[in-house]
Coordinates of C-alpha atoms in Angstrom, one line a residue:
X1 CA -12.9 -1.7 -35.4
X2 CA -13.8 -0.5 -31.9
X3 CA -16.6 1.6 -30.5
X4 CA -16.5 4.5 -28.1
X5 CA -14.8 4.0 -24.7
X6 CA -17.5 4.9 -22.2
X7 CA -16.6 5.9 -18.6
X8 CA -16.9 3.1 -16.0
X9 CA -19.8 5.1 -14.4
X10 CA -21.7 5.3 -17.7
X11 CA -21.2 1.6 -18.4
X12 CA -22.6 0.8 -14.9
X13 CA -25.8 2.6 -15.5
X14 CA -29.0 1.1 -17.0
X15 CA -30.3 2.7 -20.2
X16 CA -33.6 3.8 -18.7
X17 CA -35.7 7.0 -18.3
X18 CA -37.4 8.0 -15.1
X19 CA -40.8 7.9 -16.7
X20 CA -42.4 6.2 -19.6
X21 CA -44.3 8.9 -21.5
X22 CA -48.0 8.6 -22.5
X23 CA -46.9 8.9 -26.1
X24 CA -44.9 5.6 -25.7
X25 CA -47.9 3.9 -24.2
X26 CA -50.2 5.2 -27.0
X27 CA -47.8 3.8 -29.6
X28 CA -47.8 0.4 -27.8
X29 CA -51.6 0.4 -27.7
X30 CA -52.1 1.6 -31.2
X31 CA -54.5 4.4 -30.2
X32 CA -54.5 7.6 -28.2
X33 CA -55.7 8.0 -24.6
X34 CA -59.2 9.4 -24.2
X35 CA -58.1 11.3 -21.1
X36 CA -54.5 12.3 -20.4
X37 CA -54.5 12.8 -16.6
X38 CA -51.4 11.0 -15.4
X39 CA -48.4 13.3 -16.0
X40 CA -49.1 16.2 -13.6
X41 CA -49.7 18.5 -16.5
X42 CA -51.9 21.5 -16.2
X43 CA -54.6 20.5 -18.7
X44 CA -56.3 23.9 -18.3
X45 CA -53.4 25.2 -20.4
X46 CA -51.4 28.4 -20.4
X47 CA -52.5 32.0 -20.5
X48 CA -53.8 33.1 -24.0
X49 CA -51.3 35.9 -23.7
X50 CA -48.5 33.3 -23.3
X51 CA -49.8 31.4 -26.4
X52 CA -49.9 34.7 -28.4
X53 CA -46.4 35.6 -27.3
X54 CA -45.0 32.2 -28.3
X55 CA -46.8 32.3 -31.7
X56 CA -45.3 35.7 -32.4
X57 CA -41.8 34.5 -31.3
X58 CA -42.1 31.6 -33.8
X59 CA -41.3 33.9 -36.6
X60 CA -38.0 34.8 -34.9
X61 CA -37.1 31.2 -34.1
X62 CA -34.1 31.4 -36.5
X63 CA -32.4 33.4 -33.7
X64 CA -30.9 31.8 -30.7
X65 CA -32.6 32.6 -27.4
X66 CA -31.1 35.2 -25.1
X67 CA -28.5 33.1 -23.2
X68 CA -29.1 35.3 -20.1
X69 CA -32.9 35.1 -20.3
X70 CA -32.5 38.7 -19.4
X71 CA -36.2 39.9 -19.6
X72 CA -37.6 36.9 -17.9
X73 CA -35.0 36.7 -15.2
X74 CA -35.4 40.4 -14.3
X75 CA -39.2 40.1 -14.3
X76 CA -38.9 37.1 -12.0
X77 CA -36.5 38.9 -9.7
X78 CA -38.9 41.8 -9.4
X79 CA -41.8 39.5 -8.7
X80 CA -39.9 37.9 -5.8
X81 CA -38.2 41.0 -4.5
X82 CA -34.7 39.8 -5.1
X83 CA -31.8 40.8 -7.4
X84 CA -31.4 39.2 -10.8
X85 CA -28.1 37.9 -9.5
X86 CA -30.1 35.6 -7.2
X87 CA -31.9 33.8 -10.0
X88 CA -31.0 31.5 -12.9
X89 CA -33.4 30.3 -15.6
X90 CA -33.1 26.8 -17.0
X91 CA -34.8 24.0 -18.9
X92 CA -37.5 23.2 -16.4
X93 CA -36.7 22.1 -12.8
X94 CA -35.5 18.8 -14.4
X95 CA -32.7 20.6 -16.2
X96 CA -31.8 22.7 -13.2
X97 CA -31.7 19.6 -11.0
X98 CA -29.1 18.1 -13.4
X99 CA -27.0 21.2 -13.2
X100 CA -27.1 21.4 -9.4
X101 CA -26.1 17.8 -9.0
X102 CA -23.3 18.2 -11.5
X103 CA -22.0 21.2 -9.4
X104 CA -22.1 19.4 -6.1
X105 CA -22.0 15.6 -6.5
X106 CA -19.1 13.4 -7.5
X107 CA -18.6 9.6 -7.2
X108 CA -19.5 8.4 -3.8
X109 CA -20.8 11.7 -2.5
X110 CA -23.8 11.3 -0.2
X111 CA -27.2 12.7 -1.2
X112 CA -30.5 12.4 0.8
X113 CA -34.0 12.2 -0.5
X114 CA -37.3 10.5 0.4
X115 CA -38.1 7.0 -0.5
X116 CA -40.6 7.3 -3.4
X117 CA -40.0 11.0 -4.0
X118 CA -39.5 12.5 -7.5
X119 CA -37.3 9.9 -9.4
X120 CA -35.8 12.3 -11.9
X121 CA -33.7 13.8 -9.1
X122 CA -32.4 10.3 -8.3
X123 CA -31.6 9.8 -12.0
X124 CA -29.3 12.8 -12.0
X125 CA -27.6 11.7 -8.8
X126 CA -26.9 8.2 -10.2
X127 CA -25.6 9.9 -13.4
X128 CA -22.9 11.6 -11.5
X129 CA -22.0 8.7 -9.2
X130 CA -23.6 10.0 -6.0
X131 CA -24.8 7.7 -3.3
X132 CA -28.5 8.0 -2.5
X133 CA -29.7 7.7 1.1
X134 CA -33.5 7.5 1.4
X135 CA -35.9 8.3 4.2
X136 CA -39.4 6.8 4.3
X137 CA -42.5 9.0 4.1
X138 CA -44.2 9.8 7.4
X139 CA -48.0 9.7 7.2
X140 CA -47.9 10.0 3.4
X141 CA -45.7 13.1 3.6
X142 CA -42.0 13.8 3.2
X143 CA -40.3 14.2 6.6
X144 CA -37.9 17.1 6.6
X145 CA -36.7 16.6 10.1
X146 CA -35.8 13.0 9.3
X147 CA -34.2 14.0 6.0
X148 CA -31.9 16.4 7.8
X149 CA -31.1 13.9 10.5
X150 CA -30.1 11.4 7.9
X151 CA -28.0 14.1 6.1
X152 CA -26.0 14.7 9.3
X153 CA -25.6 10.9 9.8
X154 CA -24.1 10.3 6.3
X155 CA -22.4 13.7 5.8
X156 CA -24.6 14.5 2.8
X157 CA -23.8 17.3 0.4
X158 CA -27.3 17.7 -0.8
X159 CA -30.9 17.1 0.5
X160 CA -33.9 17.0 -1.8
X161 CA -37.3 18.1 -0.3
X162 CA -40.4 18.9 -2.3
X163 CA -43.1 21.2 -0.9
X164 CA -45.8 20.5 -2.0
X165 CA -44.8 16.9 -2.7
X166 CA -45.0 14.7 -5.7
X167 CA -46.4 12.0 -5.8
X168 CA -48.7 12.4 -2.8
X169 CA -49.7 16.0 -3.0
X170 CA -49.0 16.6 0.6
X171 CA -47.5 19.8 2.0
X172 CA -46.2 21.5 5.1
X173 CA -46.2 25.2 6.1
X174 CA -43.4 27.5 5.4
X175 CA -42.9 28.1 9.1
X176 CA -42.3 24.3 9.5
X177 CA -39.5 24.5 7.0
X178 CA -38.0 27.6 8.6
X179 CA -38.0 25.8 12.0
X180 CA -35.7 23.2 10.5
X181 CA -33.1 25.4 8.9
X182 CA -30.7 25.3 11.8
X183 CA -30.7 21.5 11.5
X184 CA -29.0 21.7 8.1
X185 CA -25.6 20.1 8.6
X186 CA -22.5 22.2 7.8
X187 CA -21.5 21.8 4.2
X188 CA -24.9 20.6 3.1
X189 CA -27.3 22.3 0.7
X190 CA -31.1 22.0 1.2
X191 CA -32.9 21.9 -2.2
X192 CA -36.5 23.0 -2.0
X193 CA -38.5 21.9 -5.0
X194 CA -41.5 24.2 -5.1
X195 CA -42.9 23.2 -8.5
X196 CA -46.5 23.3 -7.2
X197 CA -46.3 26.1 -4.7
X198 CA -48.5 28.5 -6.7
X199 CA -51.3 26.0 -6.3
X200 CA -50.8 25.5 -2.5
X201 CA -52.5 27.2 0.4
X202 CA -51.2 30.6 1.6
X203 CA -48.3 30.1 3.9
X204 CA -46.8 27.1 2.2
X205 CA -43.8 29.0 0.8
X206 CA -41.3 29.7 3.6
X207 CA -39.8 33.1 4.2
X208 CA -36.0 32.5 3.8
X209 CA -33.4 35.2 3.3
X210 CA -32.1 35.1 -0.2
X211 CA -28.6 35.5 1.2
X212 CA -28.9 32.2 3.1
X213 CA -26.3 29.9 1.4
X214 CA -27.8 26.8 2.9
X215 CA -30.9 26.8 0.7
X216 CA -31.7 26.8 -3.0
X217 CA -35.3 27.0 -4.3
X218 CA -36.6 25.8 -7.6
X219 CA -39.8 26.7 -9.4
X220 CA -41.4 26.1 -12.8
X221 CA -43.8 27.3 -15.4
X222 CA -44.9 23.7 -16.1
X223 CA -47.6 23.4 -13.4
X224 CA -49.7 26.4 -12.4
X225 CA -48.7 28.3 -15.6
X226 CA -49.6 25.4 -17.9
X227 CA -46.4 25.4 -19.9
X228 CA -44.9 21.9 -19.3
X229 CA -44.0 21.5 -23.0
X230 CA -42.0 24.8 -23.0
X231 CA -39.5 23.6 -20.4
X232 CA -39.0 26.8 -18.3
X233 CA -37.9 26.7 -14.7
X234 CA -35.8 28.8 -12.4
X235 CA -33.7 28.6 -9.3
X236 CA -33.4 31.2 -6.5
X237 CA -30.6 31.4 -4.0
X238 CA -27.6 33.2 -2.6
X239 CA -25.7 35.0 -5.4
X240 CA -22.5 32.9 -5.3
X241 CA -24.5 29.7 -5.5
X242 CA -26.4 31.0 -8.4
X243 CA -23.3 32.2 -10.2
X244 CA -21.9 28.7 -10.0
X245 CA -24.5 27.6 -12.6
X246 CA -22.7 29.7 -15.2
X247 CA -19.8 27.3 -15.1
X248 CA -21.7 24.3 -16.5
X249 CA -25.2 25.2 -17.7
X250 CA -26.2 25.1 -21.4
X251 CA -26.3 28.8 -22.1
X252 CA -28.4 28.4 -25.2
X253 CA -30.8 25.9 -23.6
X254 CA -33.7 28.3 -23.4
X255 CA -35.4 28.8 -26.8
X256 CA -36.9 32.2 -27.7
X257 CA -40.5 31.1 -27.8
X258 CA -40.3 29.6 -24.3
X259 CA -38.8 32.7 -22.8
X260 CA -41.5 34.9 -24.4
X261 CA -44.3 32.7 -23.3
X262 CA -43.1 32.5 -19.7
X263 CA -42.7 36.2 -19.5
X264 CA -46.2 36.8 -20.8
X265 CA -47.7 34.1 -18.6
X266 CA -45.9 35.6 -15.6
X267 CA -47.6 39.0 -16.2
X268 CA -51.1 37.5 -16.5
X269 CA -52.1 37.4 -12.9
X270 CA -55.8 37.1 -13.7
X271 CA -55.3 33.9 -15.7
X272 CA -53.1 32.3 -12.9
X273 CA -55.8 33.1 -10.4
X274 CA -58.5 31.6 -12.6
X275 CA -56.5 28.5 -13.2
X276 CA -55.9 28.0 -9.5
X277 CA -59.6 28.2 -9.0
X278 CA -60.2 25.6 -11.7
X279 CA -57.6 23.3 -10.2
X280 CA -59.3 23.5 -6.7
X281 CA -62.7 22.7 -8.2
X282 CA -61.2 19.7 -10.0
X283 CA -59.6 18.5 -6.8
X284 CA -63.0 18.5 -5.2
X285 CA -64.5 16.7 -8.3
X286 CA -61.9 14.0 -8.1
X287 CA -62.5 13.6 -4.4
X288 CA -66.2 13.2 -5.0
X289 CA -65.6 10.6 -7.7
X290 CA -63.3 8.6 -5.4
X291 CA -65.8 8.7 -2.6
X292 CA -68.6 7.6 -4.9
X293 CA -66.6 4.4 -5.6
X294 CA -65.6 3.7 -2.0
X295 CA -62.1 5.1 -2.4
X296 CA -60.4 8.0 -0.6
X297 CA -58.8 11.1 -2.1
X298 CA -55.8 12.3 -0.1
X299 CA -55.6 16.1 0.6
X300 CA -53.6 17.8 -2.1
X301 CA -51.9 21.2 -2.6
X302 CA -51.0 20.4 -6.2
X303 CA -52.7 20.0 -9.6
X304 CA -53.1 16.2 -9.0
X305 CA -54.8 14.0 -6.5
X306 CA -53.6 10.8 -5.0
X307 CA -56.5 8.3 -4.5
X308 CA -56.1 5.7 -1.8
X309 CA -57.3 2.4 -3.2
X310 CA -57.6 0.9 0.2
X311 CA -55.4 -2.2 -0.2
X312 CA -51.9 -2.7 -1.5
X313 CA -49.8 -1.9 -4.5
X314 CA -50.9 -5.0 -6.5
X315 CA -54.6 -3.9 -6.1
X316 CA -53.8 -0.3 -7.1
X317 CA -51.8 -1.6 -10.1
X318 CA -54.8 -3.6 -11.2
X319 CA -56.9 -0.5 -11.0
X320 CA -54.3 1.5 -12.9
X321 CA -54.1 -1.2 -15.6
X322 CA -57.8 -1.3 -16.0
X323 CA -58.0 2.5 -16.4
X324 CA -55.2 2.4 -19.0
X325 CA -57.0 -0.3 -20.9
X326 CA -60.1 2.0 -21.0
X327 CA -58.2 4.9 -22.4
X328 CA -57.5 6.7 -19.1
X329 CA -53.8 7.7 -18.7
X330 CA -53.0 7.8 -15.0
X331 CA -50.0 6.8 -12.8
X332 CA -49.2 5.6 -9.3
X333 CA -46.5 6.0 -6.7
X334 CA -43.6 3.5 -7.1
X335 CA -42.9 2.7 -3.4
X336 CA -44.9 1.0 -0.7
X337 CA -47.0 1.9 1.2
X338 CA -47.7 4.9 -1.0
X339 CA -48.2 2.6 -4.0
X340 CA -51.6 1.7 -2.6
X341 CA -52.7 4.8 -4.4
X342 CA -53.2 5.9 -8.0
X343 CA -52.5 9.5 -9.0
X344 CA -54.7 11.5 -11.4
X345 CA -54.2 15.1 -12.7
X346 CA -56.8 17.8 -12.3
X347 CA -58.6 18.4 -15.5
X348 CA -61.8 19.8 -17.0
X349 CA -65.1 18.2 -16.1
X350 CA -65.2 16.1 -19.3
X351 CA -62.0 14.2 -18.5
X352 CA -63.0 13.5 -14.8
X353 CA -66.4 12.2 -16.0
X354 CA -64.5 9.7 -18.2
X355 CA -62.4 8.8 -15.2
X356 CA -65.6 8.3 -13.1
X357 CA -67.1 5.9 -15.7
X358 CA -63.9 3.9 -16.3
X359 CA -63.2 3.6 -12.5
X360 CA -66.6 2.2 -11.9
X361 CA -66.1 -0.4 -14.6
X362 CA -62.7 -1.4 -13.4
X363 CA -63.8 -1.8 -9.8
X364 CA -66.8 -3.9 -10.9
X365 CA -64.5 -6.2 -12.8
X366 CA -62.2 -6.5 -9.8
X367 CA -65.0 -7.2 -7.3

């Protein structure tokens, strides 16, 4: 009796996931977290209109979702002033990353990203046999000029750049990105991950012609719109590039309730504005907590804040472990020197107050 014959590539890969979820940690601990502020989720939640739309759609969940996401895709196209043919909806940015890598990357193909940037992208590249080339952060921010220079050096087919950035929360202006477009090497696609752009200062999103085949942009309903569990993202780009997704995407990947919720959330501009205000207030609250304990909050254009613990990765990990032991779910960057930080999500005052108390206890124990 024999088992399945895996591909050589699959056999070479570790059976891992990019992140260990808080649920897995709770099962290991035997109790829930008191404050879930580590996964970059929008704890302020989605629009009540989105919740109502999803609840109503639950009664029709026996039907497959619209494989074209027609209503949502057309509403998004109108919002961005582009044609529906320039936009594809998918299972969060994570799902769209997987599709894009599948379209472009085969074994040995060069891909460029930042050392310590969003690891799920790397996971997809490894899964299709691509070769990752990494560029270090510059002053705690991704360095687009260096990424494109590396792409030219290694003949990369794809460059990943997040603006704003995860895990540091840094950002650059849209004009800075536009100034680099002519440095994209021939045959290379620049992927702009704009998951947090609704939460960023005005001018963060670049003005790039939708007909420019060198760039594809991805956005999500997981962050500002508070719908991480629904898994709704979208990519915008030149029509031929977007059409290519039809060759390989899961056409029934978007469930009906998620589509309905995203459409309703998109139309609730007042709720989005209110949420952005709450996130900004929470960023200030977290910065104040950090300062009160002798730590430094880095500037952030996202719904999380990186807190500089002032030493090295081992010290930050000790703080993180202490917080987890006290029921505070947080995370930290994986790569030095950014791993001197811990990262906490913006949240209502009650959760940040719990963080404040636990952080004081942890630092006292480590003194």
